[in-house]
Short mmCIF file of C-alpha atoms in Angstrom, two decimals:
data_model
loop_
_atom_site.label_atom_id
_atom_site.label_comp_id
_atom_site.label_asym_id
_atom_site.label_seq_id
_atom_site.Cartn_x
_atom_site.Cartn_y
_atom_site.Cartn_z
CA MET V 113 0.00 0.00 0.00
CA PRO V 114 1.53 3.41 -1.00
CA LYS V 115 2.48 5.97 1.63
CA TYR V 116 1.60 9.72 1.46
CA ILE V 117 3.17 12.83 3.03
CA PHE V 118 1.73 16.42 3.34
CA ASN V 119 3.59 19.01 1.25
CA LYS V 120 3.52 22.29 3.16
CA GLU V 121 4.37 24.27 0.10
CA THR V 122 1.63 22.92 -2.15
CA LEU V 123 -0.69 22.13 0.72
CA VAL V 124 -1.51 18.70 -0.81
CA TYR V 125 -0.71 15.07 0.03
CA GLU V 126 1.88 13.55 -2.24
CA GLU V 127 2.77 9.83 -2.68
CA CYS V 128 6.06 8.89 -0.94
CA THR V 129 8.52 7.04 -3.20
CA SER V 130 11.95 5.65 -2.21
CA SER V 131 14.85 4.98 -4.52
CA GLY V 132 15.82 1.43 -5.65
CA LYS V 133 19.26 1.78 -4.13
CA LEU V 134 17.77 2.51 -0.76
CA LYS V 135 15.61 -0.57 -0.98
CA ILE V 136 18.60 -2.73 -1.84
CA ALA V 137 20.61 -1.26 1.00
CA LYS V 138 17.79 -1.96 3.45
CA SER V 139 17.49 -5.55 2.19
CA LEU V 140 21.21 -6.15 2.54
CA LEU V 141 21.14 -4.69 6.00
CA VAL V 142 18.31 -6.97 7.03
CA PHE V 143 20.07 -9.99 5.52
CA ALA V 144 23.35 -9.15 7.24
CA ALA V 145 21.57 -8.72 10.55
CA SER V 146 19.83 -12.09 10.08
CA VAL V 147 23.11 -13.83 9.32
CA ALA V 148 24.75 -12.21 12.32
CA VAL V 149 21.91 -13.30 14.57
CA ALA V 150 22.10 -16.84 13.15
CA PHE V 151 25.86 -17.07 13.77
CA LEU V 152 25.42 -15.62 17.23
CA TYR V 153 22.76 -18.23 17.96
CA LEU V 154 24.97 -21.00 16.58
CA TRP V 155 27.95 -19.80 18.61
CA LEU V 156 25.92 -19.58 21.83
CA TYR V 157 24.31 -22.99 21.14
CA THR V 158 27.51 -24.88 20.41
CA SER V 159 30.35 -23.01 22.09
CA VAL V 160 28.79 -21.37 25.15
CA PHE V 161 26.19 -23.97 26.11
CA GLY V 162 28.03 -26.95 24.49
CA TRP V 163 24.89 -28.33 22.88
CA ASP V 164 24.84 -30.33 19.64
CA LEU V 165 22.86 -29.29 16.65
CA PRO V 166 19.76 -31.48 16.11
CA LYS V 167 21.27 -33.27 13.11
CA THR V 168 24.60 -33.79 14.90
CA ALA V 169 22.81 -35.13 17.98
CA PHE V 170 20.82 -37.54 15.80
CA LEU V 171 23.95 -38.78 14.02
CA LYS V 172 25.81 -39.23 17.33
CA LYS V 173 22.91 -41.19 18.77
CA THR V 174 22.74 -43.38 15.68
CA ASN V 175 26.52 -43.91 15.75
CA ALA V 176 26.43 -44.88 19.43
CA ARG V 177 23.66 -47.39 18.73
CA LEU V 178 25.57 -48.93 15.83
CA ASN V 179 28.79 -49.12 17.91
CA SER V 180 26.87 -50.91 20.66
CA GLN V 181 25.58 -53.39 18.12
CA LEU V 182 29.11 -53.95 16.77
CA GLU V 183 30.47 -54.51 20.28
CA LEU V 184 27.68 -57.00 20.97
CA LEU V 185 28.47 -58.72 17.69
CA ASN V 186 32.15 -58.93 18.67
CA ARG V 187 31.24 -60.55 21.99
CA THR V 188 29.21 -63.10 20.05
CA LEU V 189 32.17 -63.63 17.74
CA ASP V 190 34.39 -64.23 20.78
CA SER V 191 32.07 -67.02 21.89
CA ASP V 192 31.89 -68.46 18.37
CA ALA V 193 35.69 -68.35 18.05
CA GLU V 194 36.09 -70.30 21.32
CA ARG V 195 33.56 -72.89 20.18
CA LEU V 196 35.28 -73.21 16.80
CA GLU V 197 38.66 -73.61 18.54
CA SER V 198 37.26 -76.49 20.61
CA PHE V 199 36.02 -78.13 17.41
CA HIS V 200 39.49 -77.65 15.91
CA LEU V 201 41.22 -79.31 18.89
CA ARG V 202 38.82 -82.26 18.92
CA ASP V 203 39.12 -82.54 15.16
CA ASN V 204 42.93 -82.84 15.13
CA ASP V 205 43.53 -84.57 18.47
CA ILE V 206 40.62 -87.02 18.51
CA TYR V 207 38.56 -87.51 15.37
CA ARG V 208 41.30 -87.35 12.72
CA SER V 209 43.73 -89.22 14.97
CA VAL V 210 41.26 -92.05 15.65
CA PHE V 211 40.65 -92.56 11.95
CA GLY V 212 44.32 -92.27 10.98
CA MET V 213 43.84 -89.04 9.06
CA ASN V 214 46.51 -86.35 8.75
CA GLU V 215 46.00 -83.27 10.88
CA ILE V 216 45.07 -80.02 9.16
CA PRO V 217 48.18 -77.82 9.53
CA GLU V 218 47.86 -74.66 11.62
CA GLU V 219 49.11 -72.54 8.72
CA VAL V 220 46.15 -73.80 6.67
CA ARG V 221 43.59 -73.19 9.42
CA ASN V 222 44.94 -69.69 10.14
CA ALA V 223 45.77 -68.62 6.61
CA GLY V 224 44.88 -65.00 5.85
CA PHE V 225 43.40 -63.54 2.73
CA GLY V 226 46.47 -61.67 1.40
CA GLY V 227 46.59 -59.77 -1.87
CA VAL V 228 44.75 -56.48 -2.33
CA ASN V 229 43.19 -54.58 0.55
CA ARG V 230 39.73 -56.11 0.74
CA TYR V 231 38.53 -53.49 3.21
CA ALA V 232 39.63 -50.26 1.51
CA TYR V 233 35.99 -49.27 0.99
CA LEU V 234 35.58 -48.93 4.78
CA GLU V 235 38.48 -46.53 5.34
CA ALA V 236 36.46 -43.40 4.52
CA ILE V 237 33.64 -44.19 6.98
CA ASP V 238 35.34 -46.23 9.71
CA HIS V 239 37.39 -43.70 11.71
CA THR V 240 37.68 -45.90 14.85
CA GLY V 241 38.54 -49.10 12.97
CA LEU V 242 35.86 -51.09 14.85
CA LEU V 243 33.82 -51.82 11.75
CA THR V 244 36.90 -52.98 9.80
CA ARG V 245 38.07 -55.24 12.64
CA THR V 246 34.61 -56.76 12.90
CA GLU V 247 34.44 -57.36 9.15
CA ILE V 248 37.87 -59.06 9.22
CA ARG V 249 36.84 -61.30 12.12
CA LEU V 250 33.66 -62.30 10.31
CA ASP V 251 35.60 -63.22 7.20
CA VAL V 252 38.21 -65.21 9.14
CA LEU V 253 35.63 -67.10 11.20
CA THR V 254 33.57 -67.80 8.09
CA LYS V 255 36.62 -69.28 6.39
CA LYS V 256 37.56 -71.36 9.45
CA ALA V 257 33.98 -72.60 9.82
CA TYR V 258 33.94 -73.62 6.15
CA LEU V 259 37.25 -75.45 6.57
CA GLN V 260 36.01 -77.19 9.72
CA SER V 261 32.77 -78.18 8.01
CA ASN V 262 34.73 -79.78 5.17
CA SER V 263 36.91 -81.60 7.70
CA PHE V 264 33.86 -83.03 9.48
CA ASP V 265 32.48 -84.13 6.11
CA GLU V 266 35.74 -86.02 5.49
CA ILE V 267 35.59 -87.62 8.94
CA GLU V 268 31.96 -88.62 8.40
CA SER V 269 32.94 -90.28 5.13
CA VAL V 270 35.76 -92.19 6.83
CA ALA V 271 33.55 -93.09 9.81
CA LYS V 272 31.14 -94.81 7.44
CA LYS V 273 34.05 -97.09 6.58
CA ALA V 274 34.78 -97.88 10.23
CA GLY V 275 34.36 -101.59 9.55
CA ASP V 276 37.07 -101.43 6.90
CA MET V 277 39.24 -99.46 9.29
CA ALA V 278 38.93 -102.12 12.01
CA ALA V 279 40.24 -104.70 9.56
CA CYS V 280 43.19 -102.43 8.70
CA ILE V 281 44.50 -101.86 12.23
CA PRO V 282 47.29 -104.33 13.17
CA SER V 283 45.75 -106.41 15.93
CA VAL V 284 47.18 -109.95 15.92
CA PRO V 285 50.73 -111.31 16.43
CA PRO V 286 52.82 -111.71 13.27
CA VAL V 287 53.69 -115.30 14.26
CA VAL V 288 51.66 -118.18 15.62
CA PRO V 289 51.22 -117.34 19.33
CA ASP V 290 52.65 -120.63 20.55
CA ARG V 291 55.06 -119.86 23.40
CA SER V 292 56.94 -123.07 22.80
CA THR V 293 58.07 -121.87 19.35
CA TYR V 294 59.31 -118.34 20.10
CA ARG V 295 60.46 -115.89 22.74
CA ILE V 296 60.58 -112.09 22.82
CA SER V 297 64.29 -111.39 22.47
CA SER V 298 64.02 -107.60 22.29
CA SER V 299 61.21 -105.18 23.04
CA PHE V 300 60.39 -101.75 21.64
CA GLY V 301 62.44 -98.86 23.03
CA TYR V 302 66.04 -98.17 23.96
CA ARG V 303 68.44 -101.09 24.38
CA SER V 304 72.13 -102.00 24.03
CA ASP V 305 72.92 -102.62 20.38
CA PRO V 306 73.96 -106.30 20.05
CA PHE V 307 76.80 -105.33 17.69
CA THR V 308 78.17 -102.11 19.20
CA GLY V 309 76.97 -102.32 22.79
CA LYS V 310 75.86 -98.68 22.59
CA LYS V 311 72.44 -97.56 23.73
CA LYS V 312 70.17 -97.30 20.72
CA ARG V 313 66.45 -97.04 20.07
CA HIS V 314 64.90 -100.30 18.91
CA THR V 315 62.02 -99.40 16.59
CA GLY V 316 60.28 -102.75 16.67
CA MET V 317 59.84 -106.02 18.50
CA ASP V 318 61.97 -109.15 17.99
CA PHE V 319 60.56 -112.66 18.01
CA ALA V 320 63.41 -115.19 18.38
CA LEU V 321 62.38 -118.39 16.59
CA ASP V 322 63.77 -120.99 14.23
CA ILE V 323 64.26 -120.24 10.58
CA GLY V 324 61.30 -121.19 8.41
CA ASN V 325 58.39 -120.35 10.75
CA GLY V 326 55.46 -118.63 9.04
CA VAL V 327 55.15 -114.84 9.32
CA TYR V 328 51.64 -113.45 8.83
CA ALA V 329 50.13 -110.05 8.03
CA THR V 330 48.63 -108.49 11.13
CA ALA V 331 45.89 -106.57 9.24
CA ASP V 332 44.39 -106.08 5.78
CA GLY V 333 46.44 -103.96 3.42
CA VAL V 334 48.51 -103.64 0.28
CA VAL V 335 52.10 -104.83 -0.02
CA GLU V 336 54.08 -101.60 -0.42
CA THR V 337 57.68 -102.83 -0.39
CA VAL V 338 59.45 -106.15 -1.00
CA ARG V 339 63.23 -106.13 -0.58
CA SER V 340 65.92 -108.80 -0.60
CA GLY V 341 69.16 -107.45 0.86
CA SER V 342 72.18 -108.80 2.66
CA TYR V 343 72.48 -105.87 5.06
CA GLY V 344 70.21 -103.82 7.34
CA TYR V 345 66.77 -105.38 7.44
CA GLY V 346 67.84 -108.12 5.05
CA LYS V 347 64.81 -109.60 3.31
CA PHE V 348 61.76 -107.64 4.42
CA VAL V 349 58.19 -106.70 3.53
CA ILE V 350 56.28 -103.48 4.29
CA VAL V 351 52.48 -103.54 4.19
CA ASP V 352 50.43 -100.34 3.94
CA HIS V 353 47.17 -100.86 5.82
CA GLY V 354 45.73 -97.40 5.18
CA PHE V 355 44.36 -95.06 7.85
CA GLY V 356 47.96 -94.13 8.70
CA TYR V 357 49.15 -97.66 9.57
CA LYS V 358 52.07 -99.63 8.11
CA THR V 359 53.89 -102.76 9.30
CA ARG V 360 57.35 -104.16 8.53
CA TYR V 361 58.44 -107.83 8.67
CA ALA V 362 62.25 -108.09 8.53
CA HIS V 363 65.20 -110.54 8.48
CA LEU V 364 63.08 -113.08 6.59
CA SER V 365 64.43 -116.22 4.96
CA GLY V 366 61.81 -116.17 2.25
CA ILE V 367 59.02 -113.90 0.95
CA SER V 368 55.65 -115.17 -0.30
CA VAL V 369 53.99 -111.92 -1.46
CA GLU V 370 54.63 -109.41 -4.22
CA LYS V 371 54.59 -105.64 -4.35
CA GLY V 372 51.10 -104.24 -4.99
CA MET V 373 49.33 -107.39 -3.77
CA LYS V 374 46.18 -106.89 -1.71
CA ILE V 375 46.29 -109.10 1.35
CA LYS V 376 44.13 -109.95 4.35
CA ARG V 377 44.91 -110.25 8.03
CA GLY V 378 46.51 -113.67 8.45
CA THR V 379 48.02 -113.81 4.94
CA LEU V 380 51.40 -115.54 4.88
CA VAL V 381 53.93 -112.84 3.92
CA GLY V 382 57.11 -114.91 4.38
CA TYR V 383 59.22 -117.03 6.70
CA SER V 384 61.36 -116.15 9.68
CA GLY V 385 65.09 -116.06 9.00
CA ASN V 386 68.47 -114.52 9.77
CA SER V 387 69.08 -112.25 6.76
CA GLY V 388 70.68 -108.82 6.91
CA ARG V 389 72.23 -107.35 10.04
CA SER V 390 71.02 -109.98 12.46
CA SER V 391 72.60 -111.59 15.51
CA GLY V 392 70.50 -114.76 15.23
CA PRO V 393 67.32 -116.24 13.71
CA HIS V 394 64.41 -113.97 14.50
CA LEU V 395 61.61 -111.82 13.12
CA HIS V 396 61.92 -108.06 13.53
CA TYR V 397 58.36 -106.64 13.49
CA GLU V 398 57.51 -102.94 13.35
CA VAL V 399 54.27 -100.94 13.50
CA MET V 400 54.27 -97.42 12.07
CA TYR V 401 51.44 -94.96 12.61
CA MET V 402 51.32 -91.63 10.79
CA GLY V 403 55.01 -92.02 9.93
CA ARG V 404 56.10 -92.68 13.54
CA TYR V 405 57.23 -95.95 15.08
CA VAL V 406 54.90 -97.16 17.84
CA ASN V 407 55.13 -100.05 20.27
CA PRO V 408 53.82 -103.22 18.55
CA ILE V 409 52.87 -104.80 21.89
CA ASN V 410 49.98 -102.33 22.08
CA TYR V 411 48.52 -103.80 18.90
CA MET V 412 48.44 -107.50 19.66
CA ASP V 413 47.35 -110.10 22.19
CA LEU V 414 50.10 -112.66 22.67
CA GLY V 415 47.65 -114.68 24.75
CA MET V 416 45.44 -115.21 21.70
CA GLY V 417 44.26 -118.81 21.39
CA LEU V 418 45.86 -121.02 18.76
CA ASP V 419 42.46 -122.07 17.40
CA GLU V 420 41.41 -118.44 16.99
CA TYR V 421 44.70 -117.58 15.26
CA THR V 422 44.33 -120.58 12.95
CA GLN V 423 40.87 -119.40 11.96
CA VAL V 424 42.34 -116.00 11.00
CA THR V 425 45.06 -117.54 8.81
CA GLU V 426 42.69 -120.04 7.20
CA LYS V 427 40.17 -117.30 6.43
CA ALA V 428 42.92 -115.24 4.76
CA SER V 429 44.07 -118.27 2.79
CA SER V 430 40.59 -119.09 1.52
CA SER V 431 40.03 -115.43 0.63
CA SER V 432 43.22 -115.31 -1.45
CA LEU V 433 42.18 -118.46 -3.29
CA SER V 434 38.76 -117.04 -4.18
CA ASP V 435 40.13 -113.60 -5.10
CA PRO V 436 43.73 -113.66 -6.39
CA ALA V 437 43.73 -109.83 -6.67
#
């Protein structure tokens, strides 16, 4: 609405007009005052009273909530990591050991991801590093869980063949358990070497008996090695039973199996003798598990009845006749 002023000279009311420059100046002044007031308000709000702006307060609250969730997730991951570690220990020390399976090496279980930085996309938003650490833990645990799952699948597959495994564990004496035909001349462990007199580890068990007595496989397996030498073990046979087990029959006078032959527990592998580095007629018998020598006495019952032992050898003989392979 226009404004009017009274002109004393003309004695009439005239319309009041203001220049454009004045209007602009007034507008700028108002704008500058508004900005000044806004900055003053912002300064008082944040610096004097120490309050957060509404948006900042909302973001801080959201960030605190997300951090709490990440910390809770990390506590859950701690529990999961402990549970997974217990699975790992039982897997290597019990399950895989029982079934004669090789342990999964630690460097395989704990292998990292390597290569390019998989988490570079988090660097711009993760100033504390909590999110990156959580992401890494999730990836590592996921990989370990996958590896453990595969291991259990392997064990389950082997467990289904437990019957086959029982037949492949050395569990009978390598000679007829008739005390009148043999004696234990040397046990497993350290002893005085019969040639040098020095203390030396004896890796097997010696059965002193006459030359020509039958020597029998102590479990099902495949003949891995057949050697005829005049030194060391002399004439000997190694049978691979699978599941981590092998047996050796040494100082033989004759061998009745061939390399690659599949044999049964009780199969005649040769005859006792005095070949190689031997101080007298005897059978040197070894049991190896996972590449380590173990005490053979723990894998046989020398009190086994003769009738029961005869049944084992006769069953093996009839099996070889029906299936030459």
